[in-house]
């Protein structure tokens, strides 16, 4: 076959050591382990405790893990793409610093921000560059230090989010494996329901914005939940139909880990057996840009060459979509 497809050829990840359990959250806000577990599926999340470190620290660790495990020469990487909602700084793309720190000296680099869909959209971008034949090695990282934008007195958000990072390498494939199809959506209605109000051009930082806690994530959970359930299920069903995939054909659902009930609703619509649905939300919570690569890293050994994976995500904006990919390697 002459056509180039874009395949994931390596995976890496990193989560910080500190575990924030539901039990500890019970001491911070009016909540309890039973409520959090039944309403979200989350038991604990990881937090980067060091105030001197930002998202780049997580991203570098994940990239270094991928490089070390797979014997990659970082000088051969053409592009470092970082999906993140929590860049180190508003100006000076975090991806650039990450690329330099990992020795990707011949790469260009930039950040991609689409809230919880950043990594999914990044997969689309990376795949398009590879399929065009323009670049041969693209490192796509999803990393977020969500603890830097969470108000730990707000029980609507602090129970959900955690810190983490994951990375994948995209390379050309000549067997037709890797990226097959995508269905990506967005709708600006979402910015009322999930946002950080201040700190951007619309409402720059001021004494008042700090006092009013407008630099933290605000979420209307119920509304976001409704959009997320229908959005993620719709696109996942759509991509199956468009590619004539039956529930038997799908080997794995790799879905954004925002809430176990949203994942279950998507799997139900697709008719998938529970054993095909990847879940690690209980360990990490919602790590925003890192959920999909953290799943790939945790379950990599179970994937077989040729397996059909459906990726699905939903995030602020709103942004959402699904990607169909054929896995390209067996892990020894
Ligand atoms: C946030 C979320 C877990 C809340 O779950 P929910 O089932 O919608 O809960 P509700 O907001 O309807 O609240 C139900 C009740 O629990 C209470 N409650 C809310 N948060 C609580 C908490 N942390 N602990 C205990 N009780 C809580 C509410 O006050 C409400 O009580 P009431 O019925 O007496 O008014 C859920 O809406 C969600 O997951 N939303 C989507 C989040 C998401 O995906 N965000 C990222 C986008 S990618």
Coordinates of C-alpha atoms and ligand atoms in Angstrom, one line a residue:
X1 CA 0.0 0.0 0.0
X2 CA 1.4 3.4 -1.0
X3 CA -0.8 5.6 1.2
X4 CA 0.7 6.9 4.5
X5 CA -1.4 6.5 7.6
X6 CA -0.5 8.0 11.0
X7 CA 0.1 5.5 13.7
X8 CA 0.9 5.7 17.4
X9 CA 4.2 3.9 17.8
X10 CA 5.1 4.7 21.5
X11 CA 3.4 5.7 24.7
X12 CA 4.6 7.2 28.0
X13 CA 3.1 8.9 31.1
X14 CA 3.7 10.5 34.4
X15 CA 1.6 11.3 37.5
X16 CA 2.9 13.0 40.6
X17 CA 3.3 10.9 43.8
X18 CA 0.9 12.8 46.1
X19 CA -2.5 11.1 46.4
X20 CA -5.5 13.2 47.3
X21 CA -8.2 10.7 48.4
X22 CA -11.9 11.2 48.8
X23 CA -11.4 10.8 52.6
X24 CA -9.1 13.9 52.6
X25 CA -11.6 15.9 50.5
X26 CA -14.2 15.1 53.2
X27 CA -12.0 17.3 55.5
X28 CA -11.9 20.2 53.0
X29 CA -15.5 20.5 51.8
X30 CA -19.0 19.2 52.6
X31 CA -18.8 15.9 50.7
X32 CA -18.2 12.2 51.3
X33 CA -16.5 9.2 49.8
X34 CA -19.8 7.5 49.0
X35 CA -21.3 10.5 47.1
X36 CA -18.1 11.0 45.1
X37 CA -17.7 7.3 44.2
X38 CA -21.3 6.8 43.1
X39 CA -21.7 10.1 41.3
X40 CA -18.3 10.2 39.5
X41 CA -16.5 6.9 40.0
X42 CA -13.4 8.7 41.4
X43 CA -11.6 7.4 44.5
X44 CA -8.4 9.5 44.4
X45 CA -6.4 11.8 42.2
X46 CA -2.7 12.8 42.0
X47 CA -1.6 16.4 42.9
X48 CA 1.7 18.1 42.0
X49 CA 2.5 19.5 45.4
X50 CA 5.6 21.5 44.5
X51 CA 4.6 25.2 44.0
X52 CA 7.7 25.9 42.0
X53 CA 6.7 23.4 39.2
X54 CA 4.1 23.9 36.5
X55 CA 2.6 21.7 33.8
X56 CA 5.9 21.6 31.9
X57 CA 7.3 19.4 34.7
X58 CA 4.6 16.8 34.2
X59 CA 4.9 17.0 30.4
X60 CA 8.7 16.6 30.5
X61 CA 8.4 13.6 32.8
X62 CA 5.9 11.9 30.5
X63 CA 8.0 12.6 27.4
X64 CA 11.2 11.3 29.1
X65 CA 9.3 8.2 30.1
X66 CA 8.3 7.5 26.5
X67 CA 11.8 8.3 25.2
X68 CA 13.5 6.0 27.7
X69 CA 11.1 3.1 27.3
X70 CA 11.3 3.1 23.6
X71 CA 14.9 4.1 22.9
X72 CA 13.9 7.2 20.9
X73 CA 16.5 9.7 19.8
X74 CA 14.8 13.1 20.7
X75 CA 16.9 14.9 18.0
X76 CA 14.8 13.0 15.4
X77 CA 11.5 14.5 16.6
X78 CA 10.1 17.0 14.1
X79 CA 7.3 18.5 16.2
X80 CA 6.3 18.6 19.9
X81 CA 2.7 19.4 20.3
X82 CA 1.4 20.0 23.9
X83 CA -2.3 19.8 24.6
X84 CA -2.9 21.8 27.8
X85 CA -5.4 24.1 29.6
X86 CA -2.8 25.0 32.3
X87 CA 0.3 26.3 30.4
X88 CA 3.2 27.3 32.6
X89 CA 2.6 31.0 31.6
X90 CA 0.0 32.8 29.4
X91 CA 2.7 33.9 27.0
X92 CA 5.7 31.7 26.0
X93 CA 4.3 28.3 24.7
X94 CA 5.0 25.6 27.3
X95 CA 5.6 23.1 24.5
X96 CA 8.7 25.0 23.4
X97 CA 10.3 24.8 26.9
X98 CA 9.4 21.1 27.0
X99 CA 11.0 20.4 23.6
X100 CA 14.2 22.0 24.7
X101 CA 14.4 20.2 28.0
X102 CA 13.9 16.8 26.5
X103 CA 16.6 17.4 23.8
X104 CA 14.2 17.7 20.8
X105 CA 16.7 20.2 19.4
X106 CA 15.5 19.9 15.8
X107 CA 11.8 20.2 16.5
X108 CA 9.4 23.1 16.4
X109 CA 6.7 23.2 19.2
X110 CA 3.5 24.8 20.2
X111 CA 0.5 24.4 22.6
X112 CA -3.0 23.4 21.6
X113 CA -5.9 24.4 23.9
X114 CA -9.3 22.8 23.6
X115 CA -10.0 22.0 27.3
X116 CA -10.7 18.3 27.8
X117 CA -10.6 17.7 24.1
X118 CA -7.1 19.1 23.6
X119 CA -5.5 15.7 23.3
X120 CA -8.2 14.4 20.9
X121 CA -7.8 17.4 18.7
X122 CA -4.1 17.1 18.9
X123 CA -4.3 13.5 17.6
X124 CA -6.2 15.0 14.6
X125 CA -3.5 17.6 14.0
X126 CA -0.6 15.2 14.4
X127 CA -2.2 12.6 12.1
X128 CA -2.8 15.3 9.4
X129 CA 0.9 16.3 9.5
X130 CA 2.1 12.7 9.2
X131 CA -0.4 11.8 6.4
X132 CA 0.6 14.8 4.4
X133 CA 4.2 13.4 4.3
X134 CA 5.6 16.6 5.7
X135 CA 6.8 15.2 9.1
X136 CA 7.9 11.8 10.3
X137 CA 8.0 12.0 14.1
X138 CA 5.5 14.0 16.1
X139 CA 5.5 13.9 19.9
X140 CA 2.0 14.6 21.2
X141 CA 1.8 15.3 24.9
X142 CA -1.4 15.9 27.0
X143 CA -0.5 17.5 30.4
X144 CA -2.4 19.5 33.0
X145 CA -1.7 20.8 36.5
X146 CA -5.4 21.2 37.2
X147 CA -4.7 21.8 40.9
X148 CA -3.3 25.2 39.9
X149 CA -6.8 26.4 38.8
X150 CA -9.0 24.6 41.2
X151 CA -10.7 26.2 44.3
X152 CA -10.4 23.6 47.1
X153 CA -13.3 25.1 48.9
X154 CA -15.7 24.5 45.9
X155 CA -17.1 21.0 46.1
X156 CA -18.5 21.2 42.5
X157 CA -15.0 21.1 41.0
X158 CA -12.4 20.0 43.6
X159 CA -13.7 16.5 43.8
X160 CA -13.3 15.9 40.0
X161 CA -9.9 17.1 38.8
X162 CA -6.3 15.8 39.2
X163 CA -2.9 16.4 37.8
X164 CA -1.1 14.2 35.2
X165 CA 0.5 13.8 31.8
X166 CA 0.8 11.4 29.0
X167 CA 2.6 11.3 25.7
X168 CA 2.5 9.4 22.4
X169 CA 4.7 9.3 19.3
X170 CA 3.0 9.5 15.8
X171 CA 4.9 8.0 12.9
X172 CA 4.0 7.1 9.3
X173 CA 2.6 3.6 8.7
X174 CA 2.5 1.8 5.4
X175 CA 0.2 -1.2 6.4
X176 CA -2.9 0.9 6.7
X177 CA -2.7 0.9 10.5
X178 CA -3.2 3.9 12.8
X179 CA -5.5 6.8 12.2
X180 CA -8.7 5.8 10.2
X181 CA -11.4 8.5 10.7
X182 CA -12.5 11.4 12.9
X183 CA -15.7 13.2 13.8
X184 CA -14.9 16.5 15.6
X185 CA -17.4 19.0 16.8
X186 CA -17.6 22.3 18.8
X187 CA -20.3 24.6 20.1
X188 CA -19.7 28.1 21.6
X189 CA -22.8 27.7 23.8
X190 CA -20.5 25.9 26.2
X191 CA -18.5 28.8 27.5
X192 CA -21.2 29.9 29.9
X193 CA -21.2 26.6 31.7
X194 CA -17.5 25.7 32.1
X195 CA -14.9 28.4 32.2
X196 CA -12.3 30.5 34.0
X197 CA -13.8 34.0 33.8
X198 CA -10.8 36.2 34.4
X199 CA -7.2 36.4 33.3
X200 CA -7.8 36.6 29.6
X201 CA -8.4 39.6 27.3
X202 CA -12.1 39.8 28.2
X203 CA -11.5 40.3 31.9
X204 CA -7.8 40.9 32.7
X205 CA -6.5 40.0 36.2
X206 CA -7.2 42.7 38.8
X207 CA -7.5 42.9 42.6
X208 CA -11.3 42.4 42.2
X209 CA -11.0 39.3 40.0
X210 CA -8.7 37.7 42.5
X211 CA -11.0 38.6 45.4
X212 CA -14.0 37.2 43.5
X213 CA -12.2 33.9 42.8
X214 CA -12.6 34.4 39.1
X215 CA -9.3 32.7 38.3
X216 CA -10.6 29.3 39.3
X217 CA -12.6 26.9 37.2
X218 CA -16.3 27.5 37.3
X219 CA -18.6 24.6 36.3
X220 CA -22.3 24.2 36.0
X221 CA -21.9 20.4 36.5
X222 CA -25.5 19.4 35.7
X223 CA -25.6 21.2 32.3
X224 CA -22.1 20.1 31.4
X225 CA -23.1 16.5 32.3
X226 CA -26.1 16.6 30.0
X227 CA -24.2 17.9 27.0
X228 CA -21.3 15.5 27.6
X229 CA -23.5 12.4 27.8
X230 CA -25.3 13.2 24.5
X231 CA -22.2 14.6 22.8
X232 CA -19.8 11.8 23.5
X233 CA -22.4 9.1 22.8
X234 CA -23.5 10.7 19.5
X235 CA -20.1 11.0 18.0
X236 CA -19.0 7.6 19.1
X237 CA -22.1 6.0 17.5
X238 CA -21.7 8.2 14.4
X239 CA -18.1 7.1 13.8
X240 CA -19.1 3.4 14.2
X241 CA -21.9 3.8 11.6
X242 CA -19.7 5.7 9.2
X243 CA -17.0 3.0 9.2
X244 CA -19.5 0.1 9.3
X245 CA -18.2 -1.0 12.7
X246 CA -20.4 -3.3 14.7
X247 CA -20.0 -3.6 18.5
X248 CA -18.1 -6.8 17.9
X249 CA -15.6 -5.0 15.6
X250 CA -14.7 -2.5 18.3
X251 CA -12.0 -3.8 20.6
X252 CA -11.5 -0.8 23.0
X253 CA -13.3 2.4 23.9
X254 CA -10.7 5.0 25.0
X255 CA -13.0 7.7 26.4
X256 CA -12.2 10.9 28.3
X257 CA -12.3 10.2 32.0
X258 CA -14.6 13.0 33.3
X259 CA -17.3 10.9 35.0
X260 CA -17.8 7.2 35.1
X261 CA -21.5 7.7 34.3
X262 CA -20.6 9.6 31.1
X263 CA -18.3 6.8 30.0
X264 CA -21.0 4.2 30.7
X265 CA -23.6 6.1 28.7
X266 CA -21.3 6.3 25.7
X267 CA -20.4 2.6 26.0
X268 CA -24.1 1.7 26.3
X269 CA -25.0 3.7 23.1
X270 CA -22.2 1.8 21.3
X271 CA -23.5 -1.5 22.7
X272 CA -20.1 -2.4 24.1
X273 CA -19.4 -5.0 26.7
X274 CA -17.8 -3.6 29.9
X275 CA -14.6 -5.5 29.3
X276 CA -13.9 -3.3 26.2
X277 CA -14.3 0.0 28.1
X278 CA -11.0 1.4 29.5
X279 CA -11.4 3.0 32.9
X280 CA -8.8 4.5 35.3
X281 CA -10.8 7.5 36.6
X282 CA -10.9 5.9 40.0
X283 CA -7.1 6.5 40.3
X284 CA -6.6 9.9 38.7
X285 CA -9.9 11.7 38.4
X286 CA -10.3 14.1 35.4
X287 CA -6.7 15.1 34.3
X288 CA -8.2 17.1 31.4
X289 CA -5.6 16.8 28.5
X290 CA -4.0 13.8 30.0
X291 CA -6.8 11.3 30.3
X292 CA -6.5 9.6 26.9
X293 CA -2.7 9.1 26.9
X294 CA -2.9 7.9 30.6
X295 CA -5.4 5.2 29.5
X296 CA -3.1 4.2 26.6
X297 CA -0.2 3.9 29.0
X298 CA -2.1 1.9 31.6
X299 CA -3.6 -0.5 29.1
X300 CA -0.9 -0.6 26.4
X301 CA 0.1 -4.2 27.0
X302 CA -3.5 -5.4 26.3
X303 CA -3.6 -3.9 22.8
X304 CA -2.9 -6.1 19.8
X305 CA -1.8 -5.0 16.4
X306 CA -4.9 -4.4 14.3
X307 CA -7.2 -3.8 17.2
X308 CA -9.9 -1.2 16.6
X309 CA -9.9 1.6 19.1
X310 CA -12.5 4.3 19.4
X311 CA -11.3 7.5 21.1
X312 CA -14.0 9.9 22.5
X313 CA -13.7 13.1 24.4
X314 CA -15.9 16.1 25.6
X315 CA -14.6 19.3 27.1
X316 CA -15.2 23.0 27.8
X317 CA -16.0 25.3 24.9
X318 CA -17.9 23.0 24.2
X319 CA -15.4 20.8 22.2
X320 CA -15.9 17.1 21.5
X321 CA -15.4 14.3 19.1
X322 CA -14.4 10.8 18.3
X323 CA -11.5 9.2 16.4
X324 CA -11.2 5.7 15.0
X325 CA -7.8 4.2 15.0
X326 CA -6.2 0.8 14.3
X327 CA -3.5 -0.1 16.8
X328 CA -0.2 -0.6 15.2
X329 CA 2.0 -2.8 17.4
X330 CA 2.1 -5.6 19.9
X331 CA 4.0 -4.7 23.2
X332 CA 6.6 -7.3 24.0
Ligands
LIG1 C1 -20.3 17.5 38.9 C2 -21.1 16.3 38.9 C3 -20.3 15.1 39.4 C4 -22.3 16.5 39.9 O1 -23.1 15.3 39.9 P1 -24.7 15.5 39.7 O2 -25.3 14.1 39.8 O3 -25.0 16.3 38.5 O4 -25.1 16.2 41.0 P2 -26.0 17.6 41.1 O5 -25.1 18.7 40.7 O6 -27.3 17.3 40.4 O7 -26.2 17.5 42.6 C5 -27.0 16.5 43.3 C6 -26.9 16.8 44.8 O8 -25.6 16.6 45.3 C7 -25.1 17.8 45.9 N1 -23.7 17.8 45.7 C8 -23.0 18.4 44.7 N2 -21.7 18.2 44.7 C9 -21.5 17.5 45.8 C10 -20.4 16.9 46.5 N3 -19.1 17.1 46.0 N4 -20.6 16.2 47.6 C11 -21.8 15.9 48.1 N5 -22.9 16.4 47.5 C12 -22.8 17.2 46.4 C13 -25.9 18.9 45.3 O9 -25.9 20.0 46.1 C14 -27.2 18.3 45.1 O10 -27.9 18.3 46.3 P3 -29.5 18.7 46.3 O11 -30.2 17.6 45.5 O12 -29.9 18.7 47.7 O13 -29.6 20.1 45.6 C15 -21.7 16.0 37.5 O14 -22.7 16.9 37.2 C16 -20.7 15.9 36.5 O15 -19.9 15.0 36.4 N6 -20.7 16.9 35.5 C17 -19.9 16.9 34.4 C18 -18.5 17.2 34.8 C19 -17.6 17.2 33.7 O16 -17.6 16.3 32.9 N7 -16.7 18.2 33.7 C20 -15.6 18.3 32.8 C21 -16.0 18.4 31.4 S1 -15.0 17.4 30.5

